[in-house]
């Protein structure tokens, strides 16, 4: 019998990779890694009210994109949230 992925511990390589991603994102947006981690936790908290998610494997990404062709580069936040079950948790 196999354990579900969310019950497995992350290897030190995976943890280091996640920390590096957070550091790179925070450098792009000029905010601290702690703030990005808080954003990630808040996103997981809100979405988990409506469906079961895998918060451990959730990824956030910040990119600068032009705002409707005007040349202004505004940061955008993208979240990749793995959904385990679409049914609302009661």
CSV table of N, CA and C in Angstrom, one decimal:
chain,number,residue,atom,x,y,z
A,1,UNK,N,0.8,-1.2,0.0
A,1,UNK,CA,0.0,0.0,0.0
A,1,UNK,C,0.9,1.2,0.0
A,2,UNK,N,0.6,2.1,-0.9
A,2,UNK,CA,1.4,3.3,-1.1
A,2,UNK,C,0.8,4.5,-0.3
A,3,UNK,N,1.7,5.3,0.3
A,3,UNK,CA,1.2,6.5,1.0
A,3,UNK,C,0.9,7.6,0.0
A,4,UNK,N,-0.1,8.4,0.3
A,4,UNK,CA,-0.3,9.6,-0.6
A,4,UNK,C,0.9,10.5,-0.5
A,5,UNK,N,1.1,11.3,-1.6
A,5,UNK,CA,2.3,12.2,-1.6
A,5,UNK,C,2.3,13.2,-0.5
A,6,UNK,N,1.2,13.7,-0.1
A,6,UNK,CA,1.2,14.7,0.9
A,6,UNK,C,1.6,14.2,2.3
A,7,UNK,N,1.7,12.9,2.5
A,7,UNK,CA,2.2,12.4,3.8
A,7,UNK,C,3.7,12.2,3.8
A,8,UNK,N,4.3,12.2,2.7
A,8,UNK,CA,5.8,12.0,2.6
A,8,UNK,C,6.5,13.3,3.0
A,9,UNK,N,7.7,13.1,3.6
A,9,UNK,CA,8.5,14.2,4.0
A,9,UNK,C,9.3,14.6,2.8
A,10,UNK,N,9.6,15.9,2.7
A,10,UNK,CA,10.4,16.4,1.6
A,10,UNK,C,11.9,16.2,1.8
A,11,UNK,N,12.6,15.9,0.8
A,11,UNK,CA,14.0,15.7,0.9
A,11,UNK,C,14.7,17.0,1.1
A,12,UNK,N,15.9,17.0,1.7
A,12,UNK,CA,16.6,18.3,1.9
A,12,UNK,C,16.8,19.0,0.6
A,13,UNK,N,17.0,18.3,-0.5
A,13,UNK,CA,17.1,18.9,-1.8
A,13,UNK,C,15.9,19.7,-2.2
A,14,UNK,N,14.7,19.1,-2.0
A,14,UNK,CA,13.4,19.7,-2.3
A,14,UNK,C,13.2,21.0,-1.5
A,15,UNK,N,13.6,20.9,-0.2
A,15,UNK,CA,13.4,22.0,0.7
A,15,UNK,C,14.3,23.2,0.3
A,16,UNK,N,15.6,22.8,-0.1
A,16,UNK,CA,16.5,23.8,-0.5
A,16,UNK,C,16.1,24.5,-1.8
A,17,UNK,N,15.5,23.7,-2.7
A,17,UNK,CA,15.0,24.2,-4.0
A,17,UNK,C,13.8,25.2,-3.7
A,18,UNK,N,12.9,24.8,-2.8
A,18,UNK,CA,11.8,25.7,-2.5
A,18,UNK,C,12.3,27.0,-1.9
A,19,UNK,N,13.3,26.9,-1.0
A,19,UNK,CA,13.8,28.2,-0.4
A,19,UNK,C,14.5,29.1,-1.4
A,20,UNK,N,15.2,28.5,-2.4
A,20,UNK,CA,15.8,29.2,-3.4
A,20,UNK,C,14.8,29.9,-4.3
A,21,UNK,N,13.7,29.2,-4.6
A,21,UNK,CA,12.6,29.8,-5.4
A,21,UNK,C,12.1,31.1,-4.7
A,22,UNK,N,11.8,30.9,-3.4
A,22,UNK,CA,11.3,32.0,-2.6
A,22,UNK,C,12.2,33.2,-2.6
A,23,UNK,N,13.5,32.9,-2.4
A,23,UNK,CA,14.5,33.9,-2.4
A,23,UNK,C,14.6,34.7,-3.7
A,24,UNK,N,14.5,34.0,-4.8
A,24,UNK,CA,14.6,34.6,-6.2
A,24,UNK,C,13.4,35.4,-6.4
A,25,UNK,N,12.2,34.9,-6.0
A,25,UNK,CA,11.0,35.7,-6.2
A,25,UNK,C,11.0,37.0,-5.4
A,26,UNK,N,11.4,36.8,-4.1
A,26,UNK,CA,11.5,38.0,-3.3
A,26,UNK,C,12.4,39.1,-3.8
A,27,UNK,N,13.5,38.6,-4.4
A,27,UNK,CA,14.5,39.6,-5.0
A,27,UNK,C,13.8,40.3,-6.2
A,28,UNK,N,13.0,39.6,-7.0
A,28,UNK,CA,12.4,40.3,-8.2
A,28,UNK,C,11.4,41.3,-7.7
A,29,UNK,N,10.7,41.1,-6.6
A,29,UNK,CA,9.6,42.0,-6.2
A,29,UNK,C,10.0,43.0,-5.2
A,30,UNK,N,11.2,42.8,-4.7
A,30,UNK,CA,11.7,43.7,-3.6
A,30,UNK,C,10.9,43.6,-2.3
A,31,UNK,N,10.6,42.4,-2.0
A,31,UNK,CA,10.0,42.1,-0.6
A,31,UNK,C,10.7,40.9,0.0
A,32,UNK,N,10.6,40.8,1.3
A,32,UNK,CA,11.3,39.8,2.0
A,32,UNK,C,10.7,38.4,1.7
A,33,UNK,N,11.6,37.3,1.9
A,33,UNK,CA,11.0,36.0,1.8
A,33,UNK,C,9.9,35.7,2.8
A,34,UNK,N,10.0,36.3,3.9
A,34,UNK,CA,9.0,36.1,5.0
A,34,UNK,C,7.6,36.6,4.5
A,35,UNK,N,7.6,37.7,3.8
A,35,UNK,CA,6.3,38.3,3.3
A,35,UNK,C,5.8,37.3,2.2
A,36,UNK,N,6.6,36.8,1.3
A,36,UNK,CA,6.1,35.9,0.3
A,36,UNK,C,5.6,34.6,1.0
A,37,UNK,N,6.3,34.1,2.0
A,37,UNK,CA,5.8,32.9,2.7
A,37,UNK,C,4.4,33.2,3.4
A,38,UNK,N,4.3,34.4,3.9
A,38,UNK,CA,3.0,34.8,4.5
A,38,UNK,C,1.9,34.8,3.4
A,39,UNK,N,2.2,35.3,2.2
A,39,UNK,CA,1.2,35.4,1.1
A,39,UNK,C,0.8,33.9,0.8
A,40,UNK,N,1.8,33.1,0.7
A,40,UNK,CA,1.6,31.7,0.3
A,40,UNK,C,0.7,31.0,1.3
A,41,UNK,N,0.9,31.2,2.6
A,41,UNK,CA,0.1,30.6,3.6
A,41,UNK,C,-1.3,31.2,3.6
A,42,UNK,N,-1.5,32.5,3.3
A,42,UNK,CA,-2.8,33.1,3.3
A,42,UNK,C,-3.6,32.6,2.1
A,43,UNK,N,-2.9,32.4,0.9
A,43,UNK,CA,-3.6,31.8,-0.2
A,43,UNK,C,-4.1,30.4,0.1
A,44,UNK,N,-3.3,29.6,0.7
A,44,UNK,CA,-3.6,28.2,1.0
A,44,UNK,C,-4.8,28.2,2.0
A,45,UNK,N,-4.8,29.1,3.0
A,45,UNK,CA,-5.8,29.2,4.0
A,45,UNK,C,-7.2,29.5,3.4
A,46,UNK,N,-7.2,30.5,2.5
A,46,UNK,CA,-8.5,30.9,1.9
A,46,UNK,C,-9.0,29.8,0.9
A,47,UNK,N,-8.1,29.3,0.1
A,47,UNK,CA,-8.6,28.3,-0.9
A,47,UNK,C,-9.1,27.0,-0.2
A,48,UNK,N,-8.4,26.6,0.9
A,48,UNK,CA,-8.7,25.4,1.6
A,48,UNK,C,-10.1,25.4,2.3
A,49,UNK,N,-10.7,26.6,2.4
A,49,UNK,CA,-12.1,26.7,2.9
A,49,UNK,C,-13.1,26.1,1.9
A,50,UNK,N,-12.7,26.1,0.6
A,50,UNK,CA,-13.6,25.7,-0.4
A,50,UNK,C,-13.3,24.3,-1.1
A,51,UNK,N,-12.1,23.9,-1.0
A,51,UNK,CA,-11.7,22.6,-1.6
A,51,UNK,C,-10.4,22.1,-0.9
A,52,UNK,N,-10.2,20.8,-1.0
A,52,UNK,CA,-9.0,20.2,-0.4
A,52,UNK,C,-7.8,20.4,-1.3
A,53,UNK,N,-6.7,21.0,-0.8
A,53,UNK,CA,-5.6,21.3,-1.6
A,53,UNK,C,-4.3,20.7,-1.0
A,54,UNK,N,-3.3,20.6,-1.8
A,54,UNK,CA,-2.0,20.1,-1.4
A,54,UNK,C,-1.1,21.4,-1.2
A,55,UNK,N,-1.2,22.0,0.0
A,55,UNK,CA,-0.5,23.2,0.3
A,55,UNK,C,1.1,23.0,0.3
A,56,UNK,N,1.5,21.8,0.5
A,56,UNK,CA,3.0,21.6,0.5
A,56,UNK,C,3.6,21.7,-0.9
A,57,UNK,N,2.8,21.4,-1.9
A,57,UNK,CA,3.3,21.5,-3.3
A,57,UNK,C,2.8,22.7,-4.0
A,58,UNK,N,2.3,23.7,-3.3
A,58,UNK,CA,1.8,24.9,-3.9
A,58,UNK,C,3.0,25.8,-4.3
A,59,UNK,N,2.9,26.4,-5.4
A,59,UNK,CA,3.9,27.3,-5.9
A,59,UNK,C,3.3,28.7,-6.2
A,60,UNK,N,4.1,29.7,-5.8
A,60,UNK,CA,3.7,31.1,-6.2
A,60,UNK,C,4.8,31.6,-7.1
A,61,UNK,N,4.4,32.5,-8.0
A,61,UNK,CA,5.4,33.1,-8.9
A,61,UNK,C,5.0,34.6,-9.1
A,62,UNK,N,6.0,35.4,-9.1
A,62,UNK,CA,5.7,36.8,-9.3
A,62,UNK,C,6.5,37.2,-10.6
A,63,UNK,N,5.8,37.8,-11.5
A,63,UNK,CA,6.5,38.2,-12.8
A,63,UNK,C,6.0,39.7,-13.1
A,64,UNK,N,6.9,40.3,-13.8
A,64,UNK,CA,6.6,41.7,-14.2
A,64,UNK,C,6.1,41.6,-15.7
A,65,UNK,N,4.9,42.1,-15.9
A,65,UNK,CA,4.3,42.1,-17.2
A,65,UNK,C,3.8,43.5,-17.5
A,66,UNK,N,3.8,43.8,-18.8
A,66,UNK,CA,3.3,45.1,-19.2
A,66,UNK,C,1.8,45.2,-19.0
A,67,UNK,N,1.4,46.4,-18.6
A,67,UNK,CA,0.0,46.6,-18.3
A,67,UNK,C,-0.7,47.1,-19.6
A,68,UNK,N,-1.3,46.1,-20.3
A,68,UNK,CA,-2.1,46.4,-21.5
A,68,UNK,C,-1.4,47.2,-22.5
A,69,UNK,N,-0.2,46.9,-22.8
A,69,UNK,CA,0.6,47.5,-23.8
A,69,UNK,C,1.0,48.9,-23.6
A,70,UNK,N,1.0,49.4,-22.4
A,70,UNK,CA,1.3,50.8,-22.1
A,70,UNK,C,2.8,51.0,-21.8
A,71,UNK,N,3.5,49.9,-21.7
A,71,UNK,CA,4.9,49.9,-21.4
A,71,UNK,C,5.2,49.9,-19.9
A,72,UNK,N,4.2,50.1,-19.0
A,72,UNK,CA,4.4,50.0,-17.6
A,72,UNK,C,4.5,48.5,-17.2
A,73,UNK,N,5.5,48.2,-16.4
A,73,UNK,CA,5.7,46.9,-15.9
A,73,UNK,C,5.2,46.7,-14.5
A,74,UNK,N,4.0,46.1,-14.3
A,74,UNK,CA,3.5,45.9,-13.0
A,74,UNK,C,3.7,44.4,-12.6
A,75,UNK,N,4.0,44.2,-11.3
A,75,UNK,CA,4.1,42.8,-10.9
A,75,UNK,C,2.8,42.1,-10.9
A,76,UNK,N,2.8,40.8,-11.3
A,76,UNK,CA,1.6,39.9,-11.2
A,76,UNK,C,2.0,38.7,-10.4
A,77,UNK,N,1.0,38.3,-9.6
A,77,UNK,CA,1.2,37.1,-8.8
A,77,UNK,C,0.4,35.9,-9.4
A,78,UNK,N,1.1,34.8,-9.6
A,78,UNK,CA,0.5,33.6,-10.1
A,78,UNK,C,0.7,32.5,-9.1
A,79,UNK,N,-0.4,31.7,-8.8
A,79,UNK,CA,-0.4,30.7,-7.9
A,79,UNK,C,-0.7,29.4,-8.6
A,80,UNK,N,0.1,28.3,-8.4
A,80,UNK,CA,-0.2,27.0,-8.9
A,80,UNK,C,-0.5,26.2,-7.6
A,81,UNK,N,-1.8,25.8,-7.5
A,81,UNK,CA,-2.3,25.2,-6.3
A,81,UNK,C,-2.9,23.8,-6.7
A,82,UNK,N,-2.2,22.7,-6.3
A,82,UNK,CA,-2.7,21.4,-6.6
A,82,UNK,C,-4.0,21.1,-5.8
A,83,UNK,N,-5.0,20.7,-6.5
A,83,UNK,CA,-6.3,20.4,-5.9
A,83,UNK,C,-6.4,18.9,-5.7
A,84,UNK,N,-6.7,18.5,-4.5
A,84,UNK,CA,-6.8,17.0,-4.1
A,84,UNK,C,-8.3,16.6,-4.3
A,85,UNK,N,-9.2,17.5,-3.9
A,85,UNK,CA,-10.6,17.1,-3.9
A,85,UNK,C,-11.4,18.4,-4.1
A,86,UNK,N,-12.4,18.4,-5.0
A,86,UNK,CA,-13.1,19.6,-5.3
A,86,UNK,C,-14.3,19.8,-4.3
A,87,UNK,N,-14.6,18.8,-3.5
A,87,UNK,CA,-15.7,19.0,-2.6
A,87,UNK,C,-15.3,19.8,-1.4
A,88,UNK,N,-16.2,20.6,-1.0
A,88,UNK,CA,-16.0,21.5,0.1
A,88,UNK,C,-15.8,20.7,1.4
A,89,UNK,N,-14.8,21.1,2.2
A,89,UNK,CA,-14.5,20.5,3.4
A,89,UNK,C,-15.5,21.0,4.5
A,90,UNK,N,-16.1,20.1,5.2
A,90,UNK,CA,-17.1,20.6,6.2
A,90,UNK,C,-16.5,20.5,7.6
